[in-house]
C-alpha positions as a LaTeX table, in Angstrom:
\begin{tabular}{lrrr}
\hline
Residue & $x$ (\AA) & $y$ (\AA) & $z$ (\AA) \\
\hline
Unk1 & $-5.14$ & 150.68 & 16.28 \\
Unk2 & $-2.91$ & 148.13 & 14.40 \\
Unk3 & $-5.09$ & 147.83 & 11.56 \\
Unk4 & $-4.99$ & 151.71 & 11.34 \\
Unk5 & $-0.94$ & 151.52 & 11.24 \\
Unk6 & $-1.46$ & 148.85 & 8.53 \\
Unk7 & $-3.34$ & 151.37 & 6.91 \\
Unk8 & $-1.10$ & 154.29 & 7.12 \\
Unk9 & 1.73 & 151.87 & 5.85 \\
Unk10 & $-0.15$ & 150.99 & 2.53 \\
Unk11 & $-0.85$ & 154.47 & 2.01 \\
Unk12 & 2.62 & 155.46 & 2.22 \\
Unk13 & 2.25 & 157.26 & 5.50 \\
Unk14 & 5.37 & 156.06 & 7.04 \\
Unk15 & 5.78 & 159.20 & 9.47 \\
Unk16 & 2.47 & 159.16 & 10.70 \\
Unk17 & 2.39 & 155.04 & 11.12 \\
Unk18 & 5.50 & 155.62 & 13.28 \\
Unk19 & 4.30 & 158.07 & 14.87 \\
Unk20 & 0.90 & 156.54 & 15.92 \\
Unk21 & 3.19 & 153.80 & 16.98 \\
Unk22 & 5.09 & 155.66 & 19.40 \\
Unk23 & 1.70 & 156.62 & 20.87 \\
Unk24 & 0.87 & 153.57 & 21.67 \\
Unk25 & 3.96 & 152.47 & 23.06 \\
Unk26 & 3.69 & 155.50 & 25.40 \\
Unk27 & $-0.24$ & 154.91 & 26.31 \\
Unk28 & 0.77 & 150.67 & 26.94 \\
Unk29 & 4.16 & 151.51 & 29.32 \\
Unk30 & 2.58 & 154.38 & 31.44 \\
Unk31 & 0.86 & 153.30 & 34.65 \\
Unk32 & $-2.39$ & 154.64 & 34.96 \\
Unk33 & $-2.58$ & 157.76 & 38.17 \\
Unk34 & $-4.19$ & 156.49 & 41.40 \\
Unk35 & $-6.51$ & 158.90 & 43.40 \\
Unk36 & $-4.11$ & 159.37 & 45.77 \\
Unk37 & $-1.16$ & 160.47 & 43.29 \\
Unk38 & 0.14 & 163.78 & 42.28 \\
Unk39 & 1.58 & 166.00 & 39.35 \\
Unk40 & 5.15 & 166.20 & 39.36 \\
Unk41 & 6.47 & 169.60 & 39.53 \\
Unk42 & 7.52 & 171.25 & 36.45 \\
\hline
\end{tabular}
């Protein structure tokens, strides 16, 4: 994944490098479910 930001930044893709960035942020501080968890209500 960071080589594929590095890419994005040498092709000018600043939006989409940030953005991919963000993702992985999210994906890296959210705590994975256990079986005994539930949806929140919407």
């Amino acid at each position: 994944m960071r080589r594929a930001i590095a890419l994005l930044d040498d092709a000018g893709e600043n939006l989409a490098a940030a953005r991919l960035q963000a993702a992985i942020d999210t994906a890296e501080s959210v705590s994975p479910m256990k079986p005994s968890d539930e949806l929140p209500e919407v």
